[in-house]
XYZ file of C-alpha atoms in Angstrom:
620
model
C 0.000 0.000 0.000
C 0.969 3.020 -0.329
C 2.062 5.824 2.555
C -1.092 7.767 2.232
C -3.491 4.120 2.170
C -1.435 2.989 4.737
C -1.912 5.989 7.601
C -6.349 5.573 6.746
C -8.054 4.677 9.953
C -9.785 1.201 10.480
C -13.049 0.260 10.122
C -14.534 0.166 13.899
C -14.650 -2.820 15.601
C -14.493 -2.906 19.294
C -11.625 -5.458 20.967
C -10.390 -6.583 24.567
C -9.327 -9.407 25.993
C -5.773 -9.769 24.880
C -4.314 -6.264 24.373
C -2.132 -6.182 27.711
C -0.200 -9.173 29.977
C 1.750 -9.387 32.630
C 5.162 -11.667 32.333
C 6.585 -12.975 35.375
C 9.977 -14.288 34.884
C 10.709 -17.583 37.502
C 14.144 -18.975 38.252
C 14.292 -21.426 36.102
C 14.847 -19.654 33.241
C 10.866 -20.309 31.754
C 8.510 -17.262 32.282
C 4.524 -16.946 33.010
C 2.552 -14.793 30.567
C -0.771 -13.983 31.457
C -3.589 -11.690 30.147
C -4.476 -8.713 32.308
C -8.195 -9.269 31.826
C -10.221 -12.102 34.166
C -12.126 -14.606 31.928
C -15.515 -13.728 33.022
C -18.418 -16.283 33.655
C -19.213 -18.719 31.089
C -22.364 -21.050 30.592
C -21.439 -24.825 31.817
C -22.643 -26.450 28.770
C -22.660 -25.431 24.867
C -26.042 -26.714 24.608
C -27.060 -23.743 26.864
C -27.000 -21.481 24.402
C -28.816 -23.236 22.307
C -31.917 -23.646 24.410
C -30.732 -19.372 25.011
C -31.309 -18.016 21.770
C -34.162 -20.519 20.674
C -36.087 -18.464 23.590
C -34.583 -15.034 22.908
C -34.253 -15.159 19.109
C -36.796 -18.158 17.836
C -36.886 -17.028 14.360
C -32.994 -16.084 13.999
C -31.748 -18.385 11.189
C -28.601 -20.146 12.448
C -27.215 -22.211 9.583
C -28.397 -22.205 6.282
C -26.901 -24.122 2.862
C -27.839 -23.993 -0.886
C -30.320 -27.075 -1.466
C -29.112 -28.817 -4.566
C -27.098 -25.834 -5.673
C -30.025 -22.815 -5.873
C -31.619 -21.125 -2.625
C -30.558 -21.347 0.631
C -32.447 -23.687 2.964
C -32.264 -22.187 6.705
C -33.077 -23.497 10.187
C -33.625 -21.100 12.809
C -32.718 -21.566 16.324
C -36.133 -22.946 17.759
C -36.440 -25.204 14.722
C -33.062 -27.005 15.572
C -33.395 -26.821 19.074
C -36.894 -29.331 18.493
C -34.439 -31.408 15.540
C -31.495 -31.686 18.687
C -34.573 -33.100 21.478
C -36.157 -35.440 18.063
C -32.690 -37.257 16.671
C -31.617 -37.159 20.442
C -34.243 -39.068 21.033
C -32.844 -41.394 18.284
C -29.646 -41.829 19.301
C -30.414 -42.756 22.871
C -33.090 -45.114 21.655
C -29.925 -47.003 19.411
C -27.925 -46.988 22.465
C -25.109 -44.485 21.834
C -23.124 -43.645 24.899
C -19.526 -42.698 25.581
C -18.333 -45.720 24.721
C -20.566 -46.042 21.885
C -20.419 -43.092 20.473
C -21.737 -41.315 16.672
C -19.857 -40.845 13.793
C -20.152 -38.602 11.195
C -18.399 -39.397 7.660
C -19.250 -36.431 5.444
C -18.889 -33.003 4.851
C -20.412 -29.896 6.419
C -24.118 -29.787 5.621
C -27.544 -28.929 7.525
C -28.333 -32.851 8.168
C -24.198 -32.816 9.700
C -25.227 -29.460 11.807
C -28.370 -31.226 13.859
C -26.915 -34.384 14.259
C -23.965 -32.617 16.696
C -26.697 -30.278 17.807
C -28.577 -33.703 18.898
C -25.723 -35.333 20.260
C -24.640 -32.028 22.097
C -28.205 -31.843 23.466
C -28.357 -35.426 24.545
C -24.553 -36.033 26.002
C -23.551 -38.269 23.410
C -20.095 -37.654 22.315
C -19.734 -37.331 18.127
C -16.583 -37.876 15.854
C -16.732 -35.439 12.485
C -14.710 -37.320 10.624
C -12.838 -35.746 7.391
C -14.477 -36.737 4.625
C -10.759 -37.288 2.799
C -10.254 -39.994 4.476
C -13.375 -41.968 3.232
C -13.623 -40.402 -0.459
C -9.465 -39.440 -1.324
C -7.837 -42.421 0.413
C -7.620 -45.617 -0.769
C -6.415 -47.959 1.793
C -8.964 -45.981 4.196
C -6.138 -45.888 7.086
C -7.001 -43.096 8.824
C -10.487 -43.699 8.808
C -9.995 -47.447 9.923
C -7.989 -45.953 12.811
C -10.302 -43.587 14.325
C -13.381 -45.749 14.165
C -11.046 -48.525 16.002
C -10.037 -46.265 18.368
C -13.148 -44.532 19.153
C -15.964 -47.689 18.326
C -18.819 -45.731 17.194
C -22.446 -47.463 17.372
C -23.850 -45.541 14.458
C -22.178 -43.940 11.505
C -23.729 -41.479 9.415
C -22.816 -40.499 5.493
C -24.651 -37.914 3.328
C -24.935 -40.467 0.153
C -24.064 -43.879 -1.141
C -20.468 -42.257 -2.503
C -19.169 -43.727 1.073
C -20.273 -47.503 0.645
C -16.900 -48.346 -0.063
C -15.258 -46.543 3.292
C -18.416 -48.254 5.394
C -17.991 -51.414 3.485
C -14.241 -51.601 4.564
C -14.541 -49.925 8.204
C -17.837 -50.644 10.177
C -18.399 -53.714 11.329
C -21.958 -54.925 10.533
C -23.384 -54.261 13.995
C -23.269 -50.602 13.889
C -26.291 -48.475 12.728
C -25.432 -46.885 9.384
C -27.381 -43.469 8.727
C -27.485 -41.818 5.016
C -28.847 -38.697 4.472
C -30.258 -40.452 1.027
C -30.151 -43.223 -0.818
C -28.996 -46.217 -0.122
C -25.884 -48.797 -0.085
C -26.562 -52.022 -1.955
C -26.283 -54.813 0.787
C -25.728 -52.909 3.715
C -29.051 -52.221 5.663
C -29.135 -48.724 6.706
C -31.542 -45.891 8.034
C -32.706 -42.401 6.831
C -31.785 -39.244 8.671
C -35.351 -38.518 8.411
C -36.348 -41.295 10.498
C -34.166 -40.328 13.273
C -35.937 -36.626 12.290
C -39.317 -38.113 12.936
C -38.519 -39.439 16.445
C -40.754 -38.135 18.721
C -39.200 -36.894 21.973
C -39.951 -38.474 25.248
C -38.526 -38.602 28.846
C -35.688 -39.946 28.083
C -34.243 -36.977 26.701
C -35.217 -34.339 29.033
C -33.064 -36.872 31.712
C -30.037 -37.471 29.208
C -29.955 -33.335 28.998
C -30.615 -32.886 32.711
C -27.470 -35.008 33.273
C -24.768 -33.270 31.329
C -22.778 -30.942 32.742
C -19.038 -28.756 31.983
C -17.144 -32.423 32.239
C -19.533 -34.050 30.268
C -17.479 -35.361 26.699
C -18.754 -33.563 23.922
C -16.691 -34.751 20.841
C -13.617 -36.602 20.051
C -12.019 -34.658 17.866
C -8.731 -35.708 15.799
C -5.657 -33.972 15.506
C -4.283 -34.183 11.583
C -0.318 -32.646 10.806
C 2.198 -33.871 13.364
C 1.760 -37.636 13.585
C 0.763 -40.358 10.917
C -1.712 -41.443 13.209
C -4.479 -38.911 14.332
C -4.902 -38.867 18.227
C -8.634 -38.091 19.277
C -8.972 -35.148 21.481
C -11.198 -35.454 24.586
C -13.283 -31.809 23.882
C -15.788 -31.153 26.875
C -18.627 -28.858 27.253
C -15.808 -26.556 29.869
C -13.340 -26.275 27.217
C -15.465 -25.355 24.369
C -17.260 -22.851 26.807
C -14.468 -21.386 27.902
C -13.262 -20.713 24.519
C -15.811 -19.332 23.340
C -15.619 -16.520 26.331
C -12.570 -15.904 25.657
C -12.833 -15.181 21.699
C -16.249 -13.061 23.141
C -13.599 -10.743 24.866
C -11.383 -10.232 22.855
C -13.575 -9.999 19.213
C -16.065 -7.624 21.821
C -17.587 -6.490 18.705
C -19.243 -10.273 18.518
C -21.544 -8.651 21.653
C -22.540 -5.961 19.455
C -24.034 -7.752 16.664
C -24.301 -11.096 16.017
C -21.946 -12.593 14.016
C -22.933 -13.782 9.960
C -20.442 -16.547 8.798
C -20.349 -17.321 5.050
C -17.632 -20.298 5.722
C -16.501 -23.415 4.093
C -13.934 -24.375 6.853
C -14.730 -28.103 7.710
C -16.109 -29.205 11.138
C -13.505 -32.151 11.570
C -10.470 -29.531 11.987
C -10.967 -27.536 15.216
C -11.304 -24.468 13.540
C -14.423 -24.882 11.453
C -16.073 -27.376 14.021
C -14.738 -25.613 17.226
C -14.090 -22.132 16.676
C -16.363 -20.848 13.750
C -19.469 -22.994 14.660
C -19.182 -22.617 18.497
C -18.826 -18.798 17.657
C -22.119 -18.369 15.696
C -23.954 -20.622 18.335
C -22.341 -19.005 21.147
C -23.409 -15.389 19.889
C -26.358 -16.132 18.567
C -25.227 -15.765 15.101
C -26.034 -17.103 11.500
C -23.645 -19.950 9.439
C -24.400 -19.773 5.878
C -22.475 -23.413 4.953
C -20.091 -22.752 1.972
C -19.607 -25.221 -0.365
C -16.635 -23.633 -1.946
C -13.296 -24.678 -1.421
C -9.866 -22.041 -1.697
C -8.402 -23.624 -5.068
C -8.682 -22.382 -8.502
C -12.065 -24.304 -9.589
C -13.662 -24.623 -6.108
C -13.439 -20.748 -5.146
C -16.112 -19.882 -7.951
C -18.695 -21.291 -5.550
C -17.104 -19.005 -2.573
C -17.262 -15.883 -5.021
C -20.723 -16.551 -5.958
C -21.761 -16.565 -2.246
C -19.642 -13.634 -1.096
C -21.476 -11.223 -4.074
C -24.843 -12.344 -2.651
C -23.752 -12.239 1.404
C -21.932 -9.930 3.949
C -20.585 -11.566 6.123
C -19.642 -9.138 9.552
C -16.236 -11.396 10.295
C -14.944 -13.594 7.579
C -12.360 -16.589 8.626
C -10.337 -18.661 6.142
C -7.166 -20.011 5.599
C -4.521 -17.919 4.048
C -4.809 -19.510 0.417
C -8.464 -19.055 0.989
C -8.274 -15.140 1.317
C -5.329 -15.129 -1.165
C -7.882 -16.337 -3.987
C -10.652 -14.078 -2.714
C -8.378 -11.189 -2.600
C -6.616 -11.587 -6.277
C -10.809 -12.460 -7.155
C -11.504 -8.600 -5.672
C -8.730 -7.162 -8.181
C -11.029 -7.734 -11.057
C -14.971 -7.998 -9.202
C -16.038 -4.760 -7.575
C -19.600 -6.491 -6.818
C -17.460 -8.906 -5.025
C -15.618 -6.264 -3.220
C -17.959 -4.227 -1.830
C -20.409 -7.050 -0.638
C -17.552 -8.460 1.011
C -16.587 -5.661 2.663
C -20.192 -3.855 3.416
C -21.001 -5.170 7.181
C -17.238 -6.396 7.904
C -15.366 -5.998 10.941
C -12.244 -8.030 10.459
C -10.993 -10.979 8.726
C -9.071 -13.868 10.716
C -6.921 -16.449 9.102
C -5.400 -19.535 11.011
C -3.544 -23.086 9.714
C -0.709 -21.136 7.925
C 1.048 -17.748 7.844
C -0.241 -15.471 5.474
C 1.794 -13.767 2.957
C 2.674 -9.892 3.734
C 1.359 -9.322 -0.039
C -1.858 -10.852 0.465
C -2.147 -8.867 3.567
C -1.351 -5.408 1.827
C -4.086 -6.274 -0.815
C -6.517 -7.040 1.495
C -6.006 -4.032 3.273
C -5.706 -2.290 -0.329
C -9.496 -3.392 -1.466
C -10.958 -2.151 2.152
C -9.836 1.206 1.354
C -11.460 0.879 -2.332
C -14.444 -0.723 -0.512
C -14.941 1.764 2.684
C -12.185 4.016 2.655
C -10.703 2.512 5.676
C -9.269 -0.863 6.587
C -9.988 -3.952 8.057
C -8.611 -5.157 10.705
C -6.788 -9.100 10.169
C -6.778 -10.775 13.399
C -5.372 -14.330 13.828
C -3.351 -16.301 17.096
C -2.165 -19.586 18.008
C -4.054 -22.606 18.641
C -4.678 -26.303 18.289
C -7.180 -29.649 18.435
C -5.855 -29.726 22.000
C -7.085 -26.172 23.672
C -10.630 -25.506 21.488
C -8.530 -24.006 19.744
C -7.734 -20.679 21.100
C -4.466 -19.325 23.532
C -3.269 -16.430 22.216
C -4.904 -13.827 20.301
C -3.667 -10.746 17.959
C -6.698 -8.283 17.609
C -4.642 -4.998 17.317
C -4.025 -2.710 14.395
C -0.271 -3.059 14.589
C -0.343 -6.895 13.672
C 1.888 -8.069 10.703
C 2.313 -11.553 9.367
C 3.541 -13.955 11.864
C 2.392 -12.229 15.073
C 0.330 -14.587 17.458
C -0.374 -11.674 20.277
C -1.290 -12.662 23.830
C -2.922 -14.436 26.075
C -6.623 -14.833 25.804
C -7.903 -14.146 29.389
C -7.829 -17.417 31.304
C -5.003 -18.669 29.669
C -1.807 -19.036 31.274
C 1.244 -19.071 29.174
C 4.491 -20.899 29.834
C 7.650 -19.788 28.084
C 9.967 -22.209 28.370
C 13.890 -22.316 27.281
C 14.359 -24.896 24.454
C 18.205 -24.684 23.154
C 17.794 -21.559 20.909
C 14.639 -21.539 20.954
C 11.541 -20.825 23.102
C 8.639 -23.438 23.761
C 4.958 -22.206 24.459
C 3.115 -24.074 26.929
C -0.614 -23.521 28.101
C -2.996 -23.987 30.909
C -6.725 -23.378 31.067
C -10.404 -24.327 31.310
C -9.780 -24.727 27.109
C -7.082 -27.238 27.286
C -7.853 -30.882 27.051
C -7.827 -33.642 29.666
C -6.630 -35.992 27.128
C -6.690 -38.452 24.425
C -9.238 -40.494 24.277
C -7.871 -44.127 25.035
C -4.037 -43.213 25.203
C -2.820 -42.756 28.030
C 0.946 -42.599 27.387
C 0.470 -40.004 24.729
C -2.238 -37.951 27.205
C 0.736 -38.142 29.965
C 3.395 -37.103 27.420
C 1.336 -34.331 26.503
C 1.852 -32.304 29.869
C 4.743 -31.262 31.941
C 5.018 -31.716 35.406
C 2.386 -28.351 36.328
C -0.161 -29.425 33.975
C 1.014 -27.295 31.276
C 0.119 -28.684 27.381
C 3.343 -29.150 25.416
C 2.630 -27.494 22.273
C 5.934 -28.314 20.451
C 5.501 -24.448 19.159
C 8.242 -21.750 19.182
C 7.752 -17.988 19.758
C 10.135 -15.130 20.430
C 8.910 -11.678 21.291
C 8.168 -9.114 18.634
C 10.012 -6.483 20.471
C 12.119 -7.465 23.832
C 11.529 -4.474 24.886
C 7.557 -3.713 24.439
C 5.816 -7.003 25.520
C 2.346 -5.218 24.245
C 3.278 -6.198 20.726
C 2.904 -10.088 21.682
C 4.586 -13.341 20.469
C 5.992 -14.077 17.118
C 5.524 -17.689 15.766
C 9.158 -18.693 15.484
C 8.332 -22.301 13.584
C 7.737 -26.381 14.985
C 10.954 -27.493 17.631
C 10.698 -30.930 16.419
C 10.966 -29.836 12.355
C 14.502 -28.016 13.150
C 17.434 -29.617 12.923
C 21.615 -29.186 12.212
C 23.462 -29.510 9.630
C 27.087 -30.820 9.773
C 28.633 -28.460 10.554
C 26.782 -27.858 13.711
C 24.835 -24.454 12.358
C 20.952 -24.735 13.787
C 18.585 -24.450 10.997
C 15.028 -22.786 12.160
C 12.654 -24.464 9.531
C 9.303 -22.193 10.132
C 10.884 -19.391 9.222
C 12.655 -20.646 6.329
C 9.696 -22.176 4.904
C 7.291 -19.227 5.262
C 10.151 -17.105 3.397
C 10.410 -19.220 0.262
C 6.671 -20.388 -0.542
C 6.068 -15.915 -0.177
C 8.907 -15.789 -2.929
C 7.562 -18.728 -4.881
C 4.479 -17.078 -5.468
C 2.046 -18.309 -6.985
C 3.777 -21.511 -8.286
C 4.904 -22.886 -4.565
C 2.050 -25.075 -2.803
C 4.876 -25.341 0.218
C 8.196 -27.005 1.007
C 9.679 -29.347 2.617
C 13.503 -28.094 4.287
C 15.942 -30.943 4.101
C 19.681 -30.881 4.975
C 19.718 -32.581 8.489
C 23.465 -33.705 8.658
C 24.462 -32.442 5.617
C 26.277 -29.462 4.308
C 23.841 -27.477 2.820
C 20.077 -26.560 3.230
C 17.610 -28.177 0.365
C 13.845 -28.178 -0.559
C 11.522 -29.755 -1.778
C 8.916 -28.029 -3.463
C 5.108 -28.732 -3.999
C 3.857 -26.656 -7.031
C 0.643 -25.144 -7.741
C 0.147 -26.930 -10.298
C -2.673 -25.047 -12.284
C -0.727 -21.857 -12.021
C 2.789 -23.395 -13.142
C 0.645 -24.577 -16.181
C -0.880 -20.990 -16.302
C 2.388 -19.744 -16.738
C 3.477 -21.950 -19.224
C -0.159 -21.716 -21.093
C -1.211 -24.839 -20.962
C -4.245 -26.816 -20.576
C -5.116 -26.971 -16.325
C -5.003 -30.713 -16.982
C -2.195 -30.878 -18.435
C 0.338 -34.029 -17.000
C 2.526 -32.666 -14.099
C 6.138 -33.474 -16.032
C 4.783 -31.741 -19.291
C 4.140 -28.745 -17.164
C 6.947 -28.458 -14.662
C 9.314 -29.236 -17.887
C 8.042 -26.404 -19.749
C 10.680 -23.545 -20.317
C 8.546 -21.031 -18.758
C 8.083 -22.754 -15.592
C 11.994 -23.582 -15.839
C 12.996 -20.680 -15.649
C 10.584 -19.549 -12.968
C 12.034 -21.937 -10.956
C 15.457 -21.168 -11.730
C 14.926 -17.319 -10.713
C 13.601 -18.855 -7.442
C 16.613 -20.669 -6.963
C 18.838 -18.007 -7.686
C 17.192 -15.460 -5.361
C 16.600 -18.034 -2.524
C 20.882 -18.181 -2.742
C 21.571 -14.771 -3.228
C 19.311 -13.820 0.061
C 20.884 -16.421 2.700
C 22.936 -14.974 4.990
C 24.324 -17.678 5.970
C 24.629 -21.685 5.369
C 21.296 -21.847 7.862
C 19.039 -19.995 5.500
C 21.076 -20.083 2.073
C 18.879 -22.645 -0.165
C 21.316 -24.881 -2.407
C 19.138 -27.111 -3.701
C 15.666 -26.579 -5.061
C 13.746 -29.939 -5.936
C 10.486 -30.109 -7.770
C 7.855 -33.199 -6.671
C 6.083 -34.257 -9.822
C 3.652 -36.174 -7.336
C 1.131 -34.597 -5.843
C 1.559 -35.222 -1.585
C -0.127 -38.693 -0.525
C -2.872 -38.033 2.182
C -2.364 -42.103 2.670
C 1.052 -41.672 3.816
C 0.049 -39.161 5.610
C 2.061 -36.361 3.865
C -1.333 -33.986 3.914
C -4.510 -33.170 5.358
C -7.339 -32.245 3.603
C -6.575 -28.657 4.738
C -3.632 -29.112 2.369
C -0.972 -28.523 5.100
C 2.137 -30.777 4.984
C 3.515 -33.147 7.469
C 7.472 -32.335 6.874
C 8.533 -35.132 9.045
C 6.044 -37.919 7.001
C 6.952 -36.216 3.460
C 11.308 -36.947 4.449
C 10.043 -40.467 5.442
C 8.127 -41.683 2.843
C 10.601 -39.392 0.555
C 13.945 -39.906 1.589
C 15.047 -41.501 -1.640
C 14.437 -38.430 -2.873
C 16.814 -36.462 -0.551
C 19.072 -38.823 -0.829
C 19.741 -38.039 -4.498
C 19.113 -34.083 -3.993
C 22.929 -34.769 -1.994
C 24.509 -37.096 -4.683
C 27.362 -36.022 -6.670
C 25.959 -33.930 -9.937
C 23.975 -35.725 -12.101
C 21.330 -34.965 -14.417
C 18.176 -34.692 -12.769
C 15.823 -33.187 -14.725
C 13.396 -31.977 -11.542
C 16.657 -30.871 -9.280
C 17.259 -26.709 -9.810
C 20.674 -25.450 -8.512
C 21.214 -21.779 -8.289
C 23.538 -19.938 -10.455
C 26.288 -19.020 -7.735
C-alpha cells in the first residue's frame, strides 16, 4: 500500500481481551505470561445457548446451505433446538453412549449441523470425521484408525459415494445413517427417520445429566503424527473458549456474528471455533460449499457477491484467492466488505502481499481498513491461547494471552517453547494414556511443540511471534541450527504463486535443500497450458523452468548464511499422498512424514551432480 493508504483509519470494531499481559519471569529460566483481563463467567454447557437463543431469538436463522445448488435452505434456532430433542431421542433409543459413540463421515451440511446439535443436546459424544479420508484415500487408514479407536455405534454419510469406506470400516453391527439413498447390501436408516422421532422422557433426563465435564466430541488432531490422536473436547473447554474469543472480538456482543464459511467441522477451527462462535453469539452460518483452489473458489465468489458476512475466517490460500478475485470484481468487493469488521486467518502464515491487498481493497471498498486478526491454537485447547486483535499486527504475530489462559515460556536450546494452561485445554486423548501423559509437563502445562520469540524485547504489548515447529529443526554438519518455520514461510512468499509449500531438508548435511510442492494449475498458467495438463509436461516447460530457476537463484543470493542459504531446489512431480500421511485435507504438509516416505528423494538431492531433470541449482 501506499504511505497515504497505509496511515487511513480502520473500520470500527471494538476489541479486549488480549491487548495487555503481565510476564513474570521464575528462576528457572521459563517465564509466566498472562492476560491482564479475568475470563468472566461462562455457561457450563454449549447446549445452553442453544436452548438461550431458541427463547430469545426463535426465528434467527442459524445455519443455512444452498439445497441442490439454488436457494438457501435455513433453520432457525427454535427449529433445531426441536431437531437436537427429536434425533436425540434417536440416538439414545440405538444406544449411543460414551463408549458407543456417533460418527459422522461427510462433509459440512444442515443434516451434519443437527446431528452434533442432537448429540450435544443429549450427552452423546460425536466424531466429524474428514471426509478425505473416506472419499481421497484408498487404503482408508485413517479412517480405519479412528473408528477402532473410538468404536462408534452408528455412523452417518450424506450419500451412497461412502459404501466403499463403510464397506471396509464398520463392522456390521453398527447403525449406518445416510442422508439419502442407499448402499446395496448394507441395511441402513434415513436421517429422516431419526428426524421423525418423537421426543420423550428420556431426553429431558439425558440433557438434565450433562454438565461442563460431560465429553462432547472426540475430535482428531491431523499434521504432526501419521496417526491422528482423538482429542477429549468437553462442554468446559469449548465454553471457555468461546468466552474468551467473546472478549477479545467484543464487537461479537454488538451484533451477532454472519459466517459465510466453508472451513470443515472435523479440523478444530471450522467445528470448534467458527461454529461454536455463531452458536455461542447467537449468530447465523451460511455453509459454503466452496473450497480455496482455482475451480472450487467460484462457488465461494458466488456466495460472497450475494452475502456480507460481519467477520470472515479462512485459511490464508483461501483469502489469497478471494483477494486476487476482488482485483477484477467490484460487486465482489464491496459485498464483502459492506457489514465487515475483520478478517481472521489460522492453519498457515499469510503472505505480507496478500495482507497489503486485502487491506488495499478495504480502502477501495470503505475508505478505511480492516482489521486481520489471527493467534495460536490447536485440536488440543478448542482451539484458542493467544490472540492478535490490534491494528499493529503483521504476518507472523500470534499476540497474547486470551484471558484465562496461562502461558508458559519455556527455554528450548535456541529456541523458546509455548506451553498452556486453562479451562480450554484438554484432559486428554481419548484411550491413550501414554500419549495424554506425554502431553503435559510436570504443572499441567500442554506441550505445544511451538516456538515464539517476542516481537520487540523491549515492548511485551506487541505479543509473540511464531518462530516455527521445535521438532521440524534440525543441524546440519557443521553444527549451524537451521530454524525451519521461518525458512519455509520465506520461500513459498517468494515462490508465489507456483509454490504449494516445502519441505527443508539438509539434516546432517552441508547445505540446506527443498523440496517443493507446485501449484500446479498456475505453473501450467504460466506456461499456457491446458489446467489438466500431465505434471512433467508442465513443470518441464521452459517457462516454468525458468521460474524456478529465478527462485533458486534469489533463494541463494538472500541467505545470509549456510542456515538460511537454499542450495538445492527440488520439484515433486507427485502430488503429496494423504495415505502416507504427507497432507490433510486442509492441504498442510507433514514435513517429518513427506522426508520419510521421501527420503530416496533427498538422498539423491545430496549425490554427486547428475542430471536430474526436476533438481534446480542456483547460479552461484
Amino acid at each position: 500500500m501506499s504511505g497515504a493508504a497505509a496511515a487511513l483509519p480502520f473500520v470500527p470494531a471494538r476489541v479486549g481481551g488480549c491487548t495487555a499481559a503481565t510476564l513474570t519471569q521464575r528462576p528457572d529460566g521459563s517465564a509466566i505470561l498472562q492476560s491482564t483481563e479475568p475470563l468472566a463467567d461462562y455457561p457450563q454447557r454449549l447446549s445452553d445457548r442453544l436452548q438461550h437463543w431458541a427463547e430469545q431469538a426463535p426465528q434467527r436463522c442459524f445455519v443455512a446451505r444452498r439445497q441442490d445448488g439454488g436457494d438457501w435452505r435455513r433453520i432457525n434456532y427454535a427449529e433445531m433446538l426441536q431437531r437436537a430433542q427429536a434425533i436425540g431421542q434417536a440416538l439414545l433409543d440405538a444406544g449411543l453412549s460414551l463408549q458407543r459413540p456417533l460418527a459422522i463421515l461427510s462433509d459440512n451440511d444442515l443434516e451434519h449441523a443437527s446431528l452434533m446439535m442432537a448429540a450435544i443436546w443429549v450427552g452423546v459424544p460425536f466424531i466429524s470425521v474428514s471426509p478425505a479420508y473416506s472419499l481421497l484415500s484408498t487404503d482408508h487408514g485413517k479412517l480405519r484408525h479412528i473408528l477402532g479407536n473410538t468404536t462408534p455405534g452408528m455412523v452417518y454419510a450424506a450419500n451412497p459415494s461412502f459404501a466403499q469406506a463403510i464397506a471396509a470400516t464398520v463392522d456390521s453391527d453398527v447403525v449406518v445413517v445416510l442422508g439419502q439413498g442407499q448402499i446395496a447390501g448394507r441395511a441402513s436408516r434415513s436421517f429422516d427417520s431419526l428426524l421423525a422421532t418423537p421426543p420423550g422422557a428420556a431426553v429431558a433426563a439425558a440433557h438434565a445429566a450433562t454438565n461442563a465435564d460431560t465429553v462432547v466430541k472426540f475430535l482428531f488432531t491431523s499434521g504432526s503424527t501419521l496417526q491422528p490422536k482423538g482429542v477429549v473436547t468437553t462442554h468446559r473447554m469449548l465454553c471457555a473458549n468461546q468466552q474468551m474469543l467473546r472478549q477479545c472480538m467484543a464487537f461479537m456482543a454488538d451484533e451477532p456474528p454472519l459466517l459465510v464459511d466453508w472451513l470443515p467441522w472435523s479440523h478444530t477451527f471450522g467445528g470448534n471455533h467458527n461454529f461454536g462462535l455463531v452458536l455461542y453469539n447467537g449468530g447465523t452460518l451460511y455453509i459454503d460449499d466452496g473450497k480455496p483452489t482455482p475451480r472450487g473458489i467460484a462457488e465461494t465468489i458466488r456466495n460472497l457477491r450475494e452475502l456480507s458476512p460481519t467477520v470472515y475466517f479462512n485459511v490464508p490460500k483461501g483469502l489469497e484467492e478471494v483477494a486476487n478475485a476482488m482485483d477484477t470484481d467490484p460487486l465482489l468487493r464491496d459485498s464483502l466488505f459492506k457489514r465487515l469488521k475483520a478478517f481472521m486467518f489460522a492453519a498457515a502464515g499469510l503472505s505480507q502481499a496478500v495482507w497489503d491487498k486485502l487491506d488495499a481493497h478495504g480502502v477501495a471498498a470503505r475508505g478505511q481498513r480492516v482489521r486481520i486478526l489471527t493467534g495460536l491454537g490447536m485440536t488440543e485447547t478448542a482451539p484458542s491461547c493467544t490472540f492478535v486483535v490490534g491494528t499493529h499486527a503483521r504476518s507472523g504475530y500470534i499476540g497474547l494471552p486470551c484471558p484465562g489462559v496461562e502461558v508458559k515460556l519455556v527455554p528450548a536450546g535456541d529456541k523458546t517453547e509455548i506451553r498452556f494452561r486453562g479451562p480450554n485445554v484438554m484432559p486428554g486423548y481419548w484411550r491413550a494414556p501414554q500419549q495424554s501423559a506425554a502431553a503435559f509437563d510436570d504443572e499441567g502445562f500442554y506441550c505445544s511443540g511451538d516456538a515464539v520469540r517476542r516481537v520487540d524485547p523491549d515492548d511485551l504489548s506487541l505479543g509473540l511471534l511464531f518462530d516455527g515447529r521445535i521438532a521440524e529443526d534440525f543441524k546440519l554438519s557443521t553444527g549451524t541450527f537451521v530454524s525451519v518455520g521461518p525458512l519455509r514461510a520465506r520461500v513459498i512468499a517468494a515462490g508465489d504463486p507456483c509454490v504449494q509449500d516445502v519441505v527443508v531438508t539438509g539434516l546432517n548435511r552441508d547445505e540446506v535443500g527443498v523440496m517443493v510442492f507446485t501449484r500446479l494449475a498456475d505453473c501450467a498458467r504460466l506456461a499456457a497450458l491446458a489446467g489438466d495438463a500431465p505434471a512433467a509436461e508442465v513443470l518441464q516447460h521452459p517457462a516454468v523452468r525458468a521460474f524456478f530457476q529465478r527462485l533458486a537463484d534469489r533463494l541463494w543470493a538472500e541467505g545470509t548464511g549456510s542456515a538460511n542459504r537454499i542450495a538445492k531446489l527440488q520439484l515433486l512431480v507427485d502430488p503429496p499422498s494423504i495415505d502416507q500421511g504427507e497432507i490433510t485435507d486442509k492441504s498442510s504438509i507433514n514435513q517429518r512424514a513427506v522426508l520419510k516416505h521421501r527420503a530416496a528423494i533427498v538422498e539423491s538431492m545430496y549425490q554427486a551432480p547428475q542430471a536430474d531433470p526436476w533438481l534446480i541449482r542456483p547460479r552461484r
